[in-house]
Short mmCIF file of C-alpha atoms in Angstrom, two decimals:
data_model
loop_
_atom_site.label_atom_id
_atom_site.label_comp_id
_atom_site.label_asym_id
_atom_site.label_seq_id
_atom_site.Cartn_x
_atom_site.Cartn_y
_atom_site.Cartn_z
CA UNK X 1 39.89 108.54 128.27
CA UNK X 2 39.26 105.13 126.75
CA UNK X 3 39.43 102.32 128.59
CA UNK X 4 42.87 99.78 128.03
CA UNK X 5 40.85 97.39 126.02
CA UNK X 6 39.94 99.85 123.31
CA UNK X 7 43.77 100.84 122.91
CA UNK X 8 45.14 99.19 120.06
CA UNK X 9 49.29 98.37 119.27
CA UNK X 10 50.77 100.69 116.65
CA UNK X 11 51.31 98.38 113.82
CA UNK X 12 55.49 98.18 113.33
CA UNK X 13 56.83 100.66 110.91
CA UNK X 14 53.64 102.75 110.85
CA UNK X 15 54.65 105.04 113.95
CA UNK X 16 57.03 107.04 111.47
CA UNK X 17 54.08 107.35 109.27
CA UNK X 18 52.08 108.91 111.79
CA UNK X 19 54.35 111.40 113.14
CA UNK X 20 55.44 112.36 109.58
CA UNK X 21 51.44 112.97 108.72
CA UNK X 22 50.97 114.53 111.99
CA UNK X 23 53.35 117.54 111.97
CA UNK X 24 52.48 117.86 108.24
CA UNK X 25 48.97 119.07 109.10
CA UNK X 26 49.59 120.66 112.44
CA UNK X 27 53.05 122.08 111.63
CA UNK X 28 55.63 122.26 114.99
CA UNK X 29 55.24 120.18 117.94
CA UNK X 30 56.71 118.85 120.54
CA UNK X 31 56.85 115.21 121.58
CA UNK X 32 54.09 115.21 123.89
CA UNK X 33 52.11 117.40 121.70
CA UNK X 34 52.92 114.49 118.65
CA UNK X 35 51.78 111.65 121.07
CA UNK X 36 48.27 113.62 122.05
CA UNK X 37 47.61 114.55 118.43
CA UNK X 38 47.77 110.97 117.53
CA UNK X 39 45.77 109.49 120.24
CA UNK X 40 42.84 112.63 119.52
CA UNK X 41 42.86 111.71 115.88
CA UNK X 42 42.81 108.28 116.10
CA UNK X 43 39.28 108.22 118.43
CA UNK X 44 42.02 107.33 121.42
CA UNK X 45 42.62 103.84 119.40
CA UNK X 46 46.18 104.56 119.38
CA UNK X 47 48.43 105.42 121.93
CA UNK X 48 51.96 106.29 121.48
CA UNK X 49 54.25 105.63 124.59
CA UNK X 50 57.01 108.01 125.65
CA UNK X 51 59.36 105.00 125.10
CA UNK X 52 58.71 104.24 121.14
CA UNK X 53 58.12 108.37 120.46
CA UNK X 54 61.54 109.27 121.30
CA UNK X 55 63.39 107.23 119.49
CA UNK X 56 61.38 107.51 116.53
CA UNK X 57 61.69 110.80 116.90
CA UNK X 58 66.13 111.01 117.09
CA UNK X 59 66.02 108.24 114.27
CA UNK X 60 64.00 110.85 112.33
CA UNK X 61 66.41 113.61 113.55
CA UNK X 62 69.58 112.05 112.56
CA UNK X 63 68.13 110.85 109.20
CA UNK X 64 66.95 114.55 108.44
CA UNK X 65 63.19 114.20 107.74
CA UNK X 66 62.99 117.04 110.83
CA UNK X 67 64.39 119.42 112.79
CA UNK X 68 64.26 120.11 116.34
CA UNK X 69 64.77 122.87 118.49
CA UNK X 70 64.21 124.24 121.99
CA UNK X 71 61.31 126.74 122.59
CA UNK X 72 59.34 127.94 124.94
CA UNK X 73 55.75 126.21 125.40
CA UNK X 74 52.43 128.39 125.83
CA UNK X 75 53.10 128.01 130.12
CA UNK X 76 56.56 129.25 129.41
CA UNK X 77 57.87 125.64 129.85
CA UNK X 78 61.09 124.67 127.67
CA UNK X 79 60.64 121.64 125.15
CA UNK X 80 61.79 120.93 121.96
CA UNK X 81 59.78 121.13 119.00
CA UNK X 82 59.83 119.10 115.95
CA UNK X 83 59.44 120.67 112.22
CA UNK X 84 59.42 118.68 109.21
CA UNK X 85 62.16 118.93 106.79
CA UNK X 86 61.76 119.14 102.88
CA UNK X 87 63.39 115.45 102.78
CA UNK X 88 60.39 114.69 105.55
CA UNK X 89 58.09 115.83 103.16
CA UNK X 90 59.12 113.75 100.59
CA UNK X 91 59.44 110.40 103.21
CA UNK X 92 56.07 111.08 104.22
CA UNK X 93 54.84 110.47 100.50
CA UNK X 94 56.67 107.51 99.95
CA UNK X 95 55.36 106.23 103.23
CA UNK X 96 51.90 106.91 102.43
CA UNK X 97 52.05 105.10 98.92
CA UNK X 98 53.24 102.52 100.81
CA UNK X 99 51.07 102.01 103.45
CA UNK X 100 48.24 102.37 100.64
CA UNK X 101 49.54 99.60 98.47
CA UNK X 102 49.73 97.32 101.70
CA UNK X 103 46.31 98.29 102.89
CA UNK X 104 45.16 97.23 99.07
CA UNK X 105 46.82 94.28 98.85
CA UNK X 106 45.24 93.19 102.22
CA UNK X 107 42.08 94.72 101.23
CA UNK X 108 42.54 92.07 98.02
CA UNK X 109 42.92 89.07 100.53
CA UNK X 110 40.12 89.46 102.44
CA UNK X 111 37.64 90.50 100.37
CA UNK X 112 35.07 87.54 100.13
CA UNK X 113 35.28 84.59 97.77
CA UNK D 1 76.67 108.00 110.72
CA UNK D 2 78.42 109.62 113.45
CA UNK D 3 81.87 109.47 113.38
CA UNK D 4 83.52 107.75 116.37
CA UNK D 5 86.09 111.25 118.14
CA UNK D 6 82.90 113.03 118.48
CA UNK D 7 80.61 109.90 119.28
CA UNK D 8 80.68 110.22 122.95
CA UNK D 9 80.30 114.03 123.20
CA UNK D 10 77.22 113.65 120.81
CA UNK D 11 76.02 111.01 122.70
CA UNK D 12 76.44 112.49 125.78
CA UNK D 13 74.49 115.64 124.52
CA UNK D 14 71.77 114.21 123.14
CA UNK D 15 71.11 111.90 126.35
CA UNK D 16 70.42 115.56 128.53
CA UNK D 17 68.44 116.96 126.02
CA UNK D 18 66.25 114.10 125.86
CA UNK D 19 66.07 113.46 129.65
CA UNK D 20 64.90 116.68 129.76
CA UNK D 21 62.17 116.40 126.71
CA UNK D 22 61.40 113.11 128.75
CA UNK D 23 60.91 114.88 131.80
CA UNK D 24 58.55 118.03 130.33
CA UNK D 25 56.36 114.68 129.13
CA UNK D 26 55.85 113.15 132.09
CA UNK D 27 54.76 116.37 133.49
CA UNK D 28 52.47 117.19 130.73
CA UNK D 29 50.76 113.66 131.21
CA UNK D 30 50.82 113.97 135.03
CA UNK D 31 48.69 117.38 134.35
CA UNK D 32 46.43 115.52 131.75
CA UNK D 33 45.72 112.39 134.17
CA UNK D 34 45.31 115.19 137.44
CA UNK D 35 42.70 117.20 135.74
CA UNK D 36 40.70 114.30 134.30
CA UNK D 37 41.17 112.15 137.73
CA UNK D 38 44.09 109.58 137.83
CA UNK D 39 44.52 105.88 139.46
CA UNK D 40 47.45 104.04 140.29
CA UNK D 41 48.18 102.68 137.19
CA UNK D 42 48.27 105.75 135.26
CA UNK D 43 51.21 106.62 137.71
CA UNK D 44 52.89 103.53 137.32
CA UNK D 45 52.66 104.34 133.62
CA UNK D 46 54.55 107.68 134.20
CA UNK D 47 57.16 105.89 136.82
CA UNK D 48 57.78 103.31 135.12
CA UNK D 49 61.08 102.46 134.04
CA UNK D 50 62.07 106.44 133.47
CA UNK D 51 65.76 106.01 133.54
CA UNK D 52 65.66 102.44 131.83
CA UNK D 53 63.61 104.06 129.03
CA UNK D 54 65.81 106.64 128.41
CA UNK D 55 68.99 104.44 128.37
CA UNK D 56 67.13 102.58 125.96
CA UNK D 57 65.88 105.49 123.26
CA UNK D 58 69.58 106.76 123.38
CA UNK D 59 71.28 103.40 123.37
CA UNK D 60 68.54 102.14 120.25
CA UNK D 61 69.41 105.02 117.75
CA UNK D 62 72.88 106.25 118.93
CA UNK D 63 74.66 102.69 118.19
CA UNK D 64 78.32 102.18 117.90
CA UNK D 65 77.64 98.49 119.75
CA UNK D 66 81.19 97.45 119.47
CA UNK D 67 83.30 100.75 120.51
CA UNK D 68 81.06 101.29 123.54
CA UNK D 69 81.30 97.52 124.30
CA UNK D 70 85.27 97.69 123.82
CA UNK D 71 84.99 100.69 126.17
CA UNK D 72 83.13 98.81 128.87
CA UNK D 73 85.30 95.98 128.65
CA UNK D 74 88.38 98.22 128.43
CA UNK D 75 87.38 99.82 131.95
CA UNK D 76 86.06 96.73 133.49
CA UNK D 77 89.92 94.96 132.67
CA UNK D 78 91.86 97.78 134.75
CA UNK D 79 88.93 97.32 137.47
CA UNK D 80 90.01 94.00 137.46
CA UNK D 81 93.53 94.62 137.39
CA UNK D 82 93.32 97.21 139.95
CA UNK D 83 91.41 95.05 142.41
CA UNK D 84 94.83 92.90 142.80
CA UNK D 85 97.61 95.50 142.69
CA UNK D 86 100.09 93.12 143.52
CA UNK D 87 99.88 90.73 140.68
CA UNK D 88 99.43 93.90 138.67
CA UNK D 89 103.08 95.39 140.03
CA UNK D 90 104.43 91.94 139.55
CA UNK D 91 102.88 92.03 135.93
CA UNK D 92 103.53 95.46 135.40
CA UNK D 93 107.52 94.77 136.41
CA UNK D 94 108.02 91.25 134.15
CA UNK D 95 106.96 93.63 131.51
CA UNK D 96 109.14 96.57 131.70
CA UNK D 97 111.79 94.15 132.08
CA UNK D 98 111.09 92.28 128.78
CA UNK D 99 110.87 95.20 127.05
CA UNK D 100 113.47 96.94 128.15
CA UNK D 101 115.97 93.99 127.67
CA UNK D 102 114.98 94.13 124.06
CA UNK D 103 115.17 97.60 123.37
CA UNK D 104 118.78 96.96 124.88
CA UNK D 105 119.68 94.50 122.57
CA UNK D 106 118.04 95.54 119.68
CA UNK D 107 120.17 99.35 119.94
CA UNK D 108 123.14 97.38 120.16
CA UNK D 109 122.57 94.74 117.30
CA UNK D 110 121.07 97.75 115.13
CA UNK D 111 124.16 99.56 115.80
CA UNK D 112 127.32 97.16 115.01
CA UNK D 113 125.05 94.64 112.95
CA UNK D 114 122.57 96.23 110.82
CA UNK D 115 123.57 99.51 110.53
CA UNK D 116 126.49 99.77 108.01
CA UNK D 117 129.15 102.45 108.35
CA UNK D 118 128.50 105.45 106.86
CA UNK D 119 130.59 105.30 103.85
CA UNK D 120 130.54 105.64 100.04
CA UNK D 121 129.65 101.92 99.61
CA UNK D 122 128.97 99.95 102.81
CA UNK D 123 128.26 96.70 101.21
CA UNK D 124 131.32 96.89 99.33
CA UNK D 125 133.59 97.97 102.31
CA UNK D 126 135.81 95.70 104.26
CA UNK D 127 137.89 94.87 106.80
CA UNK D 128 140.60 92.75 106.14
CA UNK D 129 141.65 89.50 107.74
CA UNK D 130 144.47 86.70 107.77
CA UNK D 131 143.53 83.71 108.56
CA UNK D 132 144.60 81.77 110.07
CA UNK D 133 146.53 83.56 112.60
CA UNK D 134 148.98 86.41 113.60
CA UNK D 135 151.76 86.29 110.76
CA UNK D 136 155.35 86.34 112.69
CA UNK D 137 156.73 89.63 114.90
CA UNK D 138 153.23 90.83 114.89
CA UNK D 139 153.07 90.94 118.64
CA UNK D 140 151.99 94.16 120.32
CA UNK D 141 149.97 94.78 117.39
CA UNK D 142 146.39 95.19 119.24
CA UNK D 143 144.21 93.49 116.15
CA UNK D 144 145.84 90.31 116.17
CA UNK D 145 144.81 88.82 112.70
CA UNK D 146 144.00 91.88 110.80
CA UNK D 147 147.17 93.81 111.51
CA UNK D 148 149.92 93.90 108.60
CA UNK D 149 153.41 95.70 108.01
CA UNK D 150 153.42 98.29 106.26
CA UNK D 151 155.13 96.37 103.08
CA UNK D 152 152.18 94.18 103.35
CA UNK D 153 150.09 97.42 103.43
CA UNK D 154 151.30 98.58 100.22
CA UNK D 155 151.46 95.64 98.11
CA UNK D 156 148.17 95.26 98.35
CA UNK D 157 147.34 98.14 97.26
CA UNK D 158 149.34 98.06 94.27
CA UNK D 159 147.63 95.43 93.53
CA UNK D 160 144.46 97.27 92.11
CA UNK D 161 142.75 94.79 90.36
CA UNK D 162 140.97 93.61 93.61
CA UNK D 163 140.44 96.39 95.34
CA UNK D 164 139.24 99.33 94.30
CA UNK D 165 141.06 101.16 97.55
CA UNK D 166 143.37 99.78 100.16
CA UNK D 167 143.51 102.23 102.89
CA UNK D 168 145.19 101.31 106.23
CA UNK D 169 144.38 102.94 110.10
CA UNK D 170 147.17 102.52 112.79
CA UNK D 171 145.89 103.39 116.58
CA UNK D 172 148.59 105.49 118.19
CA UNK D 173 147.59 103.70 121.63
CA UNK D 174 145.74 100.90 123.04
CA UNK D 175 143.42 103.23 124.58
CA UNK D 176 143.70 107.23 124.55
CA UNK D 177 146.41 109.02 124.05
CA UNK D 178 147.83 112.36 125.34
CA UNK D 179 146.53 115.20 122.85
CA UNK D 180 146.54 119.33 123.55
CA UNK D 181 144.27 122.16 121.69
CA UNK D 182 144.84 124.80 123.97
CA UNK D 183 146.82 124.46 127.75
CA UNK D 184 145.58 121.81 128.99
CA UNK D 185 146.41 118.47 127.53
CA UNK D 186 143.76 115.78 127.47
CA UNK D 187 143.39 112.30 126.20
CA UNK D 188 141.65 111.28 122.89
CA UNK D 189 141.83 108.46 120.60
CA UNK D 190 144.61 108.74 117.25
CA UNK D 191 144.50 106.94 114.60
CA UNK D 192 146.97 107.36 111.90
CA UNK D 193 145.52 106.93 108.79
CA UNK D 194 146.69 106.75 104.73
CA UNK D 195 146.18 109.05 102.28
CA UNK D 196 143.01 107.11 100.70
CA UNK D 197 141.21 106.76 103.97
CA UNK D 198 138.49 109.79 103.90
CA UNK D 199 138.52 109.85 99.79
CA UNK D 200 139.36 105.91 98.90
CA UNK D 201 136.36 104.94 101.85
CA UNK D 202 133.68 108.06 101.04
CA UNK D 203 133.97 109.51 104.39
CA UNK D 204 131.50 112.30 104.94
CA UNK D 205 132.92 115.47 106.29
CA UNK D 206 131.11 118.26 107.75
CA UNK D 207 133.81 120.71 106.45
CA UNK D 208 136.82 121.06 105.42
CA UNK D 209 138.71 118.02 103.15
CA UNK D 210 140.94 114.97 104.00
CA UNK D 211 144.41 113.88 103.02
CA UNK D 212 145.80 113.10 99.65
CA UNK D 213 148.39 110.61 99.14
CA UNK D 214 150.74 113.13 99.33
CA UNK D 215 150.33 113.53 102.86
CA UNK D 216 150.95 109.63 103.42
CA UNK D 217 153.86 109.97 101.22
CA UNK D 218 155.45 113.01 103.27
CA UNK D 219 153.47 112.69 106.22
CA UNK D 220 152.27 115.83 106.58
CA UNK D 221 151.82 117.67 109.73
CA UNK D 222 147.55 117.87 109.51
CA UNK D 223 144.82 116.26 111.36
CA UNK D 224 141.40 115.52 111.04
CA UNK D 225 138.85 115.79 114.06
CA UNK D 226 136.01 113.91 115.21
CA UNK D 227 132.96 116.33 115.02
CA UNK D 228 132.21 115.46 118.71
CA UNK D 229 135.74 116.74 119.66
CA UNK D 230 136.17 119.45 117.44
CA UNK D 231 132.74 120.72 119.18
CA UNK D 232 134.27 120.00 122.64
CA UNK D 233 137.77 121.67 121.94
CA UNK D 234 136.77 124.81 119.60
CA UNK D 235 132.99 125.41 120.55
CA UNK D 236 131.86 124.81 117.19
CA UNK D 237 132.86 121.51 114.55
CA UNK D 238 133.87 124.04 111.92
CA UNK D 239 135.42 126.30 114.53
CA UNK D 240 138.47 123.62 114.40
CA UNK D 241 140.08 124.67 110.78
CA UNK D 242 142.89 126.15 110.91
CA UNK D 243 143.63 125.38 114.40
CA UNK D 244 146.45 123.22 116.08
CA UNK D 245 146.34 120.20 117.76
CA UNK D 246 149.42 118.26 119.78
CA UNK D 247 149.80 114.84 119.28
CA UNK D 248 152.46 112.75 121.75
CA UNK D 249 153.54 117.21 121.61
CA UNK D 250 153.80 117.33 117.69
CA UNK D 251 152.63 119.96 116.08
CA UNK D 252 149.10 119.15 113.53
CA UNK D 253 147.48 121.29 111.34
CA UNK D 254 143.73 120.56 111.40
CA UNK D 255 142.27 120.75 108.02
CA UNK D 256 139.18 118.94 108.29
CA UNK D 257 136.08 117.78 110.33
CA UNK D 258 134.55 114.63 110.01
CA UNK D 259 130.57 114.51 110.09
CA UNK D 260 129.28 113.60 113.12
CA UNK D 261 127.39 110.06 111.93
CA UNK D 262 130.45 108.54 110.78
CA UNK D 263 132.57 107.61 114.54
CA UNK D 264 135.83 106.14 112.84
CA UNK D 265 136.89 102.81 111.92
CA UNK D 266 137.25 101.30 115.63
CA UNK D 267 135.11 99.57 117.82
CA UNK D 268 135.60 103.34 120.16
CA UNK D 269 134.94 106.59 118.16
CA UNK D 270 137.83 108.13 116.26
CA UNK D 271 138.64 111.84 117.39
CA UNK D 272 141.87 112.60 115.82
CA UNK D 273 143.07 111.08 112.20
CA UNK D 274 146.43 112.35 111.21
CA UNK D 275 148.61 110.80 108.35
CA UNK D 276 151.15 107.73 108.72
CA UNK D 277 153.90 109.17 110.67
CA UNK D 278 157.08 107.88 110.50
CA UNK D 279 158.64 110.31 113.61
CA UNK D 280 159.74 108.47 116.35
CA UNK D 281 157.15 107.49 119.09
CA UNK D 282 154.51 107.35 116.15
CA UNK D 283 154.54 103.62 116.54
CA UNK D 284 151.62 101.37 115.88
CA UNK D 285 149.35 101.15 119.50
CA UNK D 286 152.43 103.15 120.99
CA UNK D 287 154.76 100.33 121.17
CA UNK D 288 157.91 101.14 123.61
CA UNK D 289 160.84 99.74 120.85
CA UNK D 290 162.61 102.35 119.48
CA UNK D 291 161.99 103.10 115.87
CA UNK D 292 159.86 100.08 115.51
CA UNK D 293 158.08 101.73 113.13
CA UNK D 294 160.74 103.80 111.08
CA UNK D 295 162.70 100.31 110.64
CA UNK D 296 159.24 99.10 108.77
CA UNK D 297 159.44 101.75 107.23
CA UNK D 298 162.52 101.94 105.99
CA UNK D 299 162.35 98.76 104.51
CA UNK D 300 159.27 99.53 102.38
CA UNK D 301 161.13 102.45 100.90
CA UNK D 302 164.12 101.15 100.43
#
């Protein structure tokens, strides 16, 4: 586990990126399963508390970019798991142009002289 | 967006499910932090602020801010209220009061002031007056400036050119008088009426018709009921044609009903209407002097 200092703040409005990209590639998972995926990928940079997951997670419910339902876990526990929707699909592209014209434009800005 | 009737129920739903997601969380991270050796403030990171977190996912994304705010403030006004009954009975009693009074008034004012008769043409109906006082020998006449002799009654009406009907009522009493349908007699309110009162004024019947001016001219032996006594007296409103009725222990033939909305022409519903009589003890509000009315009478005629 890394230590606290190497744990960096989800930049705002990226956290619905990252869920979006995350059940793309692993397909359905539930919350806790989201918030370890990210932290794993990320080198344990980021780490996504229970209290900005879940309501990222209804927002994304009630808009429609997934769908959630109740299932049993691989220790027979019952959680709700997450599956992205067509119109999440689509979100998760505009998001990513996004995010890649900010990162460019910053890029642009810092880039010596 | 959710719409408010189902609001609370969705709300209400989605706050168990996720305090049970919440809950299957914390126990996956408790696992996590056991296996890989845990301190104190991992634990405080799972404590922390469970219930206040969840309040605050479901709060964040389900908001109606104003209808649950109206709510609270809706329940914490009766808590209020209820934490001083007293000034709350005293409240509580000023009001019913108020509003009561009003409804009072208001059924009253509706009744005689806004409501217009039901006839053919309300707004063109009248009663008349003189003004400015009771006209000479009109004692015992129980509508002191809008009573007139009969000559009075029909020169009036001849002349047509200002009204379009003249039609005159005469109580038999100054309160009920004694009327029989079957054994028993009872008392009812008479009017007697002219031959253009139910067809001059648009009176709605339920059934049968009204009088003719032949009847007022040969005052016929028929009657017209009141729906409401008709009802009372026969069963049924329309049960009553046909039938007889004894007025002052004359003989009428009833040949109509009157429809229950319209209650007569006097300040107390109207249950019997029979022509203008000129027998004797058919005077105007049942005056004692003999042939009163036949002597008015007679003079028109003659």
């Amino acid at each position: 586990m890394a230590t606290a200092s190497s744990r960096e703040d989800i930049p705002q409005g990226t956290l619905d990126l990252l869920i979006l990209k995350t059940l793309e590639r692993e397909g359905d998972l539930h919350g806790f399963a989201i918030a370890e995926r990210i932290h794993a990928f990320s080198r344990s940079v980021l780490q996504v508390e229970e209290g900005s997951l879940y309501p990222a997670l209804q927002r994304m419910l009630l808009k429609g970019w997934v769908v959630g339902e109740w299932g049993k876990t691989a220790e027979n526990r019952r959680a709700r798991f997450y599956k992205l929707t067509r119109d999440g699909r689509k979100q998760l592209a505009r998001e990513l142009e996004r995010y890649e014209r900010v990162h460019q434009a910053i890029g642009r800005v810092l880039l010596p002289a | 967006m959710v719409s408010p009737i189902r609001y609370s129920s969705r709300r209400r739903e989605e706050s168990a499910a996720l305090a049970e997601e919440m809950q299957f969380h914390r126990d996956q991270l408790r696992q996590r932090l056991t296996a890989t050796g845990s301190n104190a403030e991992r634990e405080a990171r799972i404590q922390f602020g469970n219930s206040s977190v969840l309040h605050d996912c479901v709060s964040s994304v389900w908001e109606w801010p104003w209808f649950s705010s109206l709510w609270k403030d809706l329940r914490y006004a009766l808590r209020t209220l209820a934490a001083s009954p007293f000034f709350t009975a005293i409240v509580i009693v000023t009001l019913a009061l108020g509003i009561g009074a009003n409804t009072a008034i208001f059924s009253a004012a509706n009744t005689i002031v806004l409501r217009s008769l039901p006839v053919a043409d309300p707004a063109r109906t009248f009663y008349l007056h003189v003004i400015p006082q009771q006209p000479a020998r009109m004692g015992n006449s129980g509508n002191g400036d809008s009573s007139f002799s009969y000559s009075v009654y029909r020169a009036l009406r001849e002349q047509s050119a200002a009204f379009h009907t003249v039609a005159a009522y005469v109580p038999l009493g100054f309160g009920n008088i004694a009327v029989r349908t079957g054994e028993l007699p009872r008392e009812a309110s008479a009017n007697m009426v002219s031959g253009d009162f139910f067809s001059g004024l648009g009176v709605p019947l339920a059934c049968g018709h009204g009088f003719t001016a032949r009847d007022e001219q040969e005052s016929s032996a028929l009657a017209v009921l009141s729906s409401a006594f008709a009802a009372e007296q026969f069963g049924a409103p329309c049960a009553a044609l046909g039938k007889t009725v004894f007025v002052k222990g004359v003989p009428f033939s009833i040949t109509g009903v009157v429809a229950p909305q319209f209650p007569g022409v006097e300040p107390v519903a109207t249950d019997v209407y029979v022509p203008l009589q000129r027998r004797a003890g058919f005077n105007a509000w049942g005056a004692e002097v003999k042939n009163y009315w036949e002597a008015r009478a007679g003079g028109a005629y003659g």
